[in-house]
Short mmCIF file of C-alpha atoms in Angstrom, two decimals:
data_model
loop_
_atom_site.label_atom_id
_atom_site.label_comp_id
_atom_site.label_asym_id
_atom_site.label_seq_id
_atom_site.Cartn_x
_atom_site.Cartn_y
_atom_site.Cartn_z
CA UNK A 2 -12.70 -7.47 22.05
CA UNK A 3 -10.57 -7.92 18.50
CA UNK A 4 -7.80 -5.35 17.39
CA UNK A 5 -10.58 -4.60 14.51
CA UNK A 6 -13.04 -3.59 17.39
CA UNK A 7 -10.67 -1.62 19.09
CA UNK A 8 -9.69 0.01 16.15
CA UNK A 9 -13.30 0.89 15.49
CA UNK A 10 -13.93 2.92 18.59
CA UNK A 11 -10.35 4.75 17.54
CA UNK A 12 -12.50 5.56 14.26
CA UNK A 13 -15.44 7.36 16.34
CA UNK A 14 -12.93 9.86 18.09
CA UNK A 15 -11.80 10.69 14.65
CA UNK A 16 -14.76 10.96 12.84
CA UNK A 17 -16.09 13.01 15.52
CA UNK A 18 -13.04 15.49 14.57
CA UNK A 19 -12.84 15.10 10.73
CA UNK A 20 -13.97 17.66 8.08
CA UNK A 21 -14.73 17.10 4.40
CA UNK A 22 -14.69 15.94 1.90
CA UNK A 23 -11.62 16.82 -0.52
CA UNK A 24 -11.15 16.82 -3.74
CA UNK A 25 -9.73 13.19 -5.34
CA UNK A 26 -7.01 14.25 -6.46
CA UNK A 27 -4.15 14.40 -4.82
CA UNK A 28 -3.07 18.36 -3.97
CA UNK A 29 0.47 17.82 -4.12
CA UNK A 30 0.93 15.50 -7.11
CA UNK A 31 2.92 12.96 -5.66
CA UNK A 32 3.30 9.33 -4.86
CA UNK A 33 4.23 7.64 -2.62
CA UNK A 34 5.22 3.71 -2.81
CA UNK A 35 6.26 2.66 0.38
CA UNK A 36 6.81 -0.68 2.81
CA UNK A 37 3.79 -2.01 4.18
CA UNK A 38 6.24 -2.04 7.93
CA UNK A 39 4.24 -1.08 11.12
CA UNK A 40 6.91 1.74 12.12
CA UNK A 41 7.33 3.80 8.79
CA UNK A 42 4.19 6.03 9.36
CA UNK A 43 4.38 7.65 5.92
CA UNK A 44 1.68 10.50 6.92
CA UNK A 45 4.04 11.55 10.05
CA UNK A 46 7.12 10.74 8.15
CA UNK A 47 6.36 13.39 5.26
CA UNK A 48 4.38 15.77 6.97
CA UNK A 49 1.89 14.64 4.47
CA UNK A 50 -2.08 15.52 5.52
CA UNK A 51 -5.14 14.15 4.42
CA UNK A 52 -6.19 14.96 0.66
CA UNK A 53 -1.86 15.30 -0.39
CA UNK A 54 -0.68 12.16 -2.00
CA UNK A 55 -0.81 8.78 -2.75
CA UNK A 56 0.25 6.35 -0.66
CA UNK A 57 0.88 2.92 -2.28
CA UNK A 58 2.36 -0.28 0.22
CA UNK A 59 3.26 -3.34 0.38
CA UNK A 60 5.64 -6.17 1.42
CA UNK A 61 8.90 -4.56 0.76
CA UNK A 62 8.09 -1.35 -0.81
CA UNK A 63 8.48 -3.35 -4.23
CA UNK A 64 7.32 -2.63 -7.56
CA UNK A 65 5.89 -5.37 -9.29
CA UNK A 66 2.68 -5.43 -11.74
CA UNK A 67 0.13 -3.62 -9.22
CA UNK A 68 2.37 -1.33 -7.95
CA UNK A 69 2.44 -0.28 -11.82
CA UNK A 70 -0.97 -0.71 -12.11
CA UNK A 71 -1.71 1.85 -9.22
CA UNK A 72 0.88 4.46 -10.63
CA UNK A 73 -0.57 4.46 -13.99
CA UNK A 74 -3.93 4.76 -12.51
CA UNK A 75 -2.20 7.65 -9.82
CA UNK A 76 -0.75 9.46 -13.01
CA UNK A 77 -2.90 8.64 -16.04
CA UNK A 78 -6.74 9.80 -13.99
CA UNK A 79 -5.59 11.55 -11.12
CA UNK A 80 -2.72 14.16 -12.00
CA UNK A 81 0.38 12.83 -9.72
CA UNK A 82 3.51 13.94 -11.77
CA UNK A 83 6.43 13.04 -8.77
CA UNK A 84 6.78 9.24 -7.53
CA UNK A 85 8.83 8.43 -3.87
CA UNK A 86 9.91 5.23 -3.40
CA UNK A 87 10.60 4.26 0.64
CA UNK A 88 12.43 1.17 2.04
CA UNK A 89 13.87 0.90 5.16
CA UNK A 90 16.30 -0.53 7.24
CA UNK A 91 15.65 -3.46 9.50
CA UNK A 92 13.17 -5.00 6.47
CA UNK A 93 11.77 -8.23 7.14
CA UNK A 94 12.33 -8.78 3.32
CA UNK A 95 16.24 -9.09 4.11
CA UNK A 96 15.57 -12.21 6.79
CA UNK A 97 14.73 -15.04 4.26
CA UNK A 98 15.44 -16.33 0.84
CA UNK A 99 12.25 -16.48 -1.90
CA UNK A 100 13.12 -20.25 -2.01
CA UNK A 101 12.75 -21.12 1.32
CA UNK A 102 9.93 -19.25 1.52
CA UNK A 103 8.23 -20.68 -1.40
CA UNK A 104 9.07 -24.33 -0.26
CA UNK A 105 7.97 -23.84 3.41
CA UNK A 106 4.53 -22.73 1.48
CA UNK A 107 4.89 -25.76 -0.41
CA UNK A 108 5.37 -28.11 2.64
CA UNK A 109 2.70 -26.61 4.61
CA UNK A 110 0.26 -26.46 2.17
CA UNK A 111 1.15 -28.50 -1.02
CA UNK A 112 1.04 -25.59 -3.45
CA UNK A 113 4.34 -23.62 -4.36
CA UNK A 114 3.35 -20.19 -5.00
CA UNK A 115 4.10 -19.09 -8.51
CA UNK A 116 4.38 -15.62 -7.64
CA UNK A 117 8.21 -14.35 -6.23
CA UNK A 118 7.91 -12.97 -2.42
CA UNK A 119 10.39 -10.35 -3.70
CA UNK A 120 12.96 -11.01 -0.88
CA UNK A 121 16.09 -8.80 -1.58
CA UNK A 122 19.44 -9.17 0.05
CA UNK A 123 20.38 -5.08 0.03
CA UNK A 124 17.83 -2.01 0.82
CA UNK A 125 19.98 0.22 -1.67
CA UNK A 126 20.15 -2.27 -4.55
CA UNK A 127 16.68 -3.21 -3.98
CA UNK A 128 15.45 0.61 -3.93
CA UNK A 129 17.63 1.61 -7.22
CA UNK A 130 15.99 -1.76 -9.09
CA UNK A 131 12.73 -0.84 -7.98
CA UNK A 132 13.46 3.11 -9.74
CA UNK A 133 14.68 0.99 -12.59
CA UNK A 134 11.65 -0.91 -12.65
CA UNK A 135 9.06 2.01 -13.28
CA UNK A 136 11.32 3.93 -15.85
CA UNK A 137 11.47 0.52 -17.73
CA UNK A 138 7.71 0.56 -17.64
CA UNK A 139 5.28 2.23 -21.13
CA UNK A 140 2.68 3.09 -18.51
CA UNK A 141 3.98 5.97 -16.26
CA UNK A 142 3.84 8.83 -18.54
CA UNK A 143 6.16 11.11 -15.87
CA UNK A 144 9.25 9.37 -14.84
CA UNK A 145 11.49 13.05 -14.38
CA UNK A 146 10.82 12.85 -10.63
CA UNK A 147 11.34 9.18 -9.31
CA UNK A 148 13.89 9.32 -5.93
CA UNK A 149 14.25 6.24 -3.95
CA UNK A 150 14.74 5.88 -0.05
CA UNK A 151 15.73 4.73 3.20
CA UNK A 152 13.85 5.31 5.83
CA UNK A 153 15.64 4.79 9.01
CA UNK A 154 13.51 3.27 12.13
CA UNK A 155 16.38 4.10 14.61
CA UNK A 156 16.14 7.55 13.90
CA UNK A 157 13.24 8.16 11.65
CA UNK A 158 15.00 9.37 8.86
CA UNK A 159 15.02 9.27 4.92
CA UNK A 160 18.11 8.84 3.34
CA UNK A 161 18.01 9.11 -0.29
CA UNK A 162 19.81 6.31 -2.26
CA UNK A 163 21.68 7.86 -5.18
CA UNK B 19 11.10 23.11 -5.40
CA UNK B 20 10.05 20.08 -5.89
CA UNK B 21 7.28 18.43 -3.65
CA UNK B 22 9.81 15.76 -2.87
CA UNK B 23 12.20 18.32 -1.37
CA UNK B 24 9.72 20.04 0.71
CA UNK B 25 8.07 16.65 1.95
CA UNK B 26 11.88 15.87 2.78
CA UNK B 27 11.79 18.88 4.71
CA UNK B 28 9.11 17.88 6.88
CA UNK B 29 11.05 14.38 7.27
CA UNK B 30 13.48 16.33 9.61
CA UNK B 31 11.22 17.42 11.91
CA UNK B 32 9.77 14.38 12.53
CA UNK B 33 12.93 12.93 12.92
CA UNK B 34 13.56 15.86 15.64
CA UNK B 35 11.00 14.43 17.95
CA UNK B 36 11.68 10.67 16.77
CA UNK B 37 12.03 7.29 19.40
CA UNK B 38 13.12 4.25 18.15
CA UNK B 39 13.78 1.62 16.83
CA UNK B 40 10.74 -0.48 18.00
CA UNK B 41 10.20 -3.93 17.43
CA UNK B 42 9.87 -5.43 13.36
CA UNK B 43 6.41 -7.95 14.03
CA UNK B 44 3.35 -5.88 14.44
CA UNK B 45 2.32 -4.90 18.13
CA UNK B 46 -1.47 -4.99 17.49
CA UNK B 47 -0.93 -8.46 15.15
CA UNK B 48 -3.02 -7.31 12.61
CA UNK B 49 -2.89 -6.08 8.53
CA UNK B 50 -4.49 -3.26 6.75
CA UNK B 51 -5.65 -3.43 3.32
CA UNK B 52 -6.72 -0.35 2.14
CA UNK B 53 -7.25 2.09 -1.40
CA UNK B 54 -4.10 5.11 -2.06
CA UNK B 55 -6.64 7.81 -1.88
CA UNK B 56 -4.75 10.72 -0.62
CA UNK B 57 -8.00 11.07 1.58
CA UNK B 58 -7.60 7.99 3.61
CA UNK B 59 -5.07 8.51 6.22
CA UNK B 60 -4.88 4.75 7.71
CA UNK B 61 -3.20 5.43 10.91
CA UNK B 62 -5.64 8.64 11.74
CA UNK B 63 -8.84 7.18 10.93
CA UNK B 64 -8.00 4.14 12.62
CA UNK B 65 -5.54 5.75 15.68
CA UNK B 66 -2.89 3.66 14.99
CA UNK B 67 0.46 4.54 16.38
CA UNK B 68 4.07 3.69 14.36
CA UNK B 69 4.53 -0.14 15.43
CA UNK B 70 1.30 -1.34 15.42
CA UNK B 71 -0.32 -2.63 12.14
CA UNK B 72 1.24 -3.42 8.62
CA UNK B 73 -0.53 -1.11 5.95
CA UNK B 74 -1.06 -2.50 2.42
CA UNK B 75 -2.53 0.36 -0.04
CA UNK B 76 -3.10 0.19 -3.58
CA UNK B 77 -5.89 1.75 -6.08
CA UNK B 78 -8.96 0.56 -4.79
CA UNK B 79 -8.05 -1.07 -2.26
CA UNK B 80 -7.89 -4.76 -3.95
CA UNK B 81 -6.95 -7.72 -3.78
CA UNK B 82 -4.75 -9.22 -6.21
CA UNK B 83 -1.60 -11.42 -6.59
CA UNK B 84 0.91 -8.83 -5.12
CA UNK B 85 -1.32 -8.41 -1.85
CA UNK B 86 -1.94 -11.96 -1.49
CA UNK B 87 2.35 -12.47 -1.38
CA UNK B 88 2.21 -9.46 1.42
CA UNK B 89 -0.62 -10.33 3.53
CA UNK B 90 1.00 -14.02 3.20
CA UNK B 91 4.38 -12.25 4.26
CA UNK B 92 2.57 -10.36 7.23
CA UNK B 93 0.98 -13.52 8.82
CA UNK B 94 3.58 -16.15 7.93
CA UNK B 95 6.71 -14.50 8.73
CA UNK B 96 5.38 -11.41 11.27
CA UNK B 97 2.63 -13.01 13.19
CA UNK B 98 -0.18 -10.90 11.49
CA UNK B 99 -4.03 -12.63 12.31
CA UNK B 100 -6.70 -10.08 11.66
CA UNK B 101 -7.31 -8.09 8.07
CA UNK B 102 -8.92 -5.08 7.37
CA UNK B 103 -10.04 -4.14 4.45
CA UNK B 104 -10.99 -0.35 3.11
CA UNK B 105 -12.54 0.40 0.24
CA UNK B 106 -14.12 4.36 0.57
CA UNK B 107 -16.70 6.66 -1.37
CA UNK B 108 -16.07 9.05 -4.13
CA UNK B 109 -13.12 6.42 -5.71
CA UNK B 110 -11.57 6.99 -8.30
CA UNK B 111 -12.15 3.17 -9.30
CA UNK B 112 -15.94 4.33 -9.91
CA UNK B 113 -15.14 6.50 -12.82
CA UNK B 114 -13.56 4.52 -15.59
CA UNK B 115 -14.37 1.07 -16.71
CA UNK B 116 -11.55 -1.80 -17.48
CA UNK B 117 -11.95 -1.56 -21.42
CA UNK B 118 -11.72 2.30 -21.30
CA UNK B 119 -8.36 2.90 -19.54
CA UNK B 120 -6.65 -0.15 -21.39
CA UNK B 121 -7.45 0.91 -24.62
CA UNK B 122 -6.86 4.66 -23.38
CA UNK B 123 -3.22 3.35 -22.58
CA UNK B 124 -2.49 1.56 -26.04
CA UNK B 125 -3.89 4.71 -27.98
CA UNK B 126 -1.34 6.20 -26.03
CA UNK B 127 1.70 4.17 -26.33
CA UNK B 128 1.11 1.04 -28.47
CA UNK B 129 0.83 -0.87 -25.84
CA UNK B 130 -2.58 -2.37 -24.28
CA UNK B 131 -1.42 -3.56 -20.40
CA UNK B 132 -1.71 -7.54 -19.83
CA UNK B 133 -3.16 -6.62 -16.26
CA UNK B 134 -6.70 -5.55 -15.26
CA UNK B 135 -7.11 -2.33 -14.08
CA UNK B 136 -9.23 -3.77 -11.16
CA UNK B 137 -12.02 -1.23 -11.43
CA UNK B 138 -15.25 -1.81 -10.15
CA UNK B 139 -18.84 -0.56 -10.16
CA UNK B 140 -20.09 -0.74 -6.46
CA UNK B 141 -18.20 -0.59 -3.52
CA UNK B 142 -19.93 -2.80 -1.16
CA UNK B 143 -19.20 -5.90 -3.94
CA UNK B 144 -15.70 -5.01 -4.38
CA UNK B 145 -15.35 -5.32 -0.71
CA UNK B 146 -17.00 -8.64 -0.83
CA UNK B 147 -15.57 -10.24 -3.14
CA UNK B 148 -11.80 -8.66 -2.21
CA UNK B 149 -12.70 -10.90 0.92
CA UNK B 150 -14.01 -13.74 -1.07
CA UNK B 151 -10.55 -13.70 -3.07
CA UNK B 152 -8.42 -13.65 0.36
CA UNK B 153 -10.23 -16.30 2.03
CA UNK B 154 -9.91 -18.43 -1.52
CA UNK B 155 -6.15 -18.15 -1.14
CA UNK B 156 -4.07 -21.36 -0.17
CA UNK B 157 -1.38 -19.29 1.10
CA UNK B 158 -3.33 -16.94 3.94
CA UNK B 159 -2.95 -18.98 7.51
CA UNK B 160 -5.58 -16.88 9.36
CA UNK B 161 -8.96 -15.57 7.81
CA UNK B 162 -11.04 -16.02 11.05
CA UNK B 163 -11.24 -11.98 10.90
CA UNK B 164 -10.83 -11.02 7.12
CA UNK B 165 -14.32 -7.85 7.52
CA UNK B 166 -14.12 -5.10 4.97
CA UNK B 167 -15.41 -1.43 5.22
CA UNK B 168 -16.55 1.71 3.43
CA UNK B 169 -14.30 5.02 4.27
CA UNK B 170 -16.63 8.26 4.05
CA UNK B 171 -14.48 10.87 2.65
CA UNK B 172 -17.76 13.18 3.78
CA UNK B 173 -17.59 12.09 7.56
CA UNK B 174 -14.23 10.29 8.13
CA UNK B 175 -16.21 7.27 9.82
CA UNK B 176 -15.55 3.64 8.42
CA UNK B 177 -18.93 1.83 7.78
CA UNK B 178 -18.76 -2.17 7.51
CA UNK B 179 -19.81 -4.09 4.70
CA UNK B 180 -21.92 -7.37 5.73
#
């Protein structure tokens, strides 16, 4: 049996509990843009329940051109107003350099990619480029509420980077 | 106060009743792909536990450049092998078309975005051809299991495109 099957029969139990629908937009407004890591559980880690908020991940918890397309969609046609941004620490993003990764693509495959992997060398200069990435954008109309993250996986805990 | 604070809030009492740190590569070896929607709680409808599965979410659920560099991330680097992919009813991606929103956005500000706004007009082709677009990619290792599903938002069961 795959992981996808076994996840499958986890989706019966909780269908078998679930009641709905919601409404599509999110109740509380918010945001979230988050790493894509197996441990940061962002629905346990906020409290957040189904139908609350956004939840936007990916390698890193970076913002490049989809992460702004997905806010401006989030903002623009579905009312969020308040954006979190969550790294964490132990990031597989601060184990290898974009060029060696691009060039062990290359040797394995003969293409380089021409996209960045986004690699960063600090979590808190990462997370307060990132901030500085979506206030720099002309696409997110509300910007007044954009606080950036730690998340801790030792302890579980957000740390905000100021 | 804010959403943020009281979301921060809740962060503390799930760091109360917090064990870790557990281990950086996925347990379960596999990668999520799934839409925002505030709806879609990924580790509920699929009973995932913190350690087990990188999540990738973005609006709609799609595939483009930035979730080809993290899916290439999960399996090259974290020993990722099966995708799945989650598209779900009632999305927001349904309700505006490409033209619309871009032109929405320069009326706005001036400015018409370079990017696609990825929306589509029927789920079950979005899935299949976010699927066609990942197993296109030079830079994805493993696409033996790359199989796509339908949320419900009604019924909380995931229904799989073929």
């Amino acid at each position: 049996m795959s992981v996808t099957d076994e996840l499958l029969a986890n989706n019966a139990t909780y269908a078998a509990g679930f009641s709905g629908p919601l409404p599509l937009p999110p109740a509380k407004h918010v945001a979230v843009l988050a790493c894509m890591d197996a441990r940061l559980n962002v629905y346990g880690a906020l409290g957040l329940n189904e139908g609350e908020s956004h939840v936007i991940r990916n390698a890193g918890g970076v913002v490049t051109e989809d992460e702004i397309r997905s806010l401006a969609i989030s903002q623009r046609l579905l009312g969020t107003k308040e954006i979190i941004l969550i790294h964490h620490t132990d990031c597989g993003m601060l184990t290898f350099s974009d060029v060696d990764f691009r060039n062990g693509i290359q040797d394995e495959t003969g293409i380089k990619p021409a996209w960045s992997s986004e690699a960063f060398e600090d979590l808190e200069t990462d997370v307060r480029q990132s901030i500085a990435r979506i206030k720099a954008s002309p696409f997110i109309p509300h910007k007044d509420s954009v606080r950036g993250f730690v998340f801790d996986v030792a302890t579980g805990r957000l740390n905000e980077v100021v």
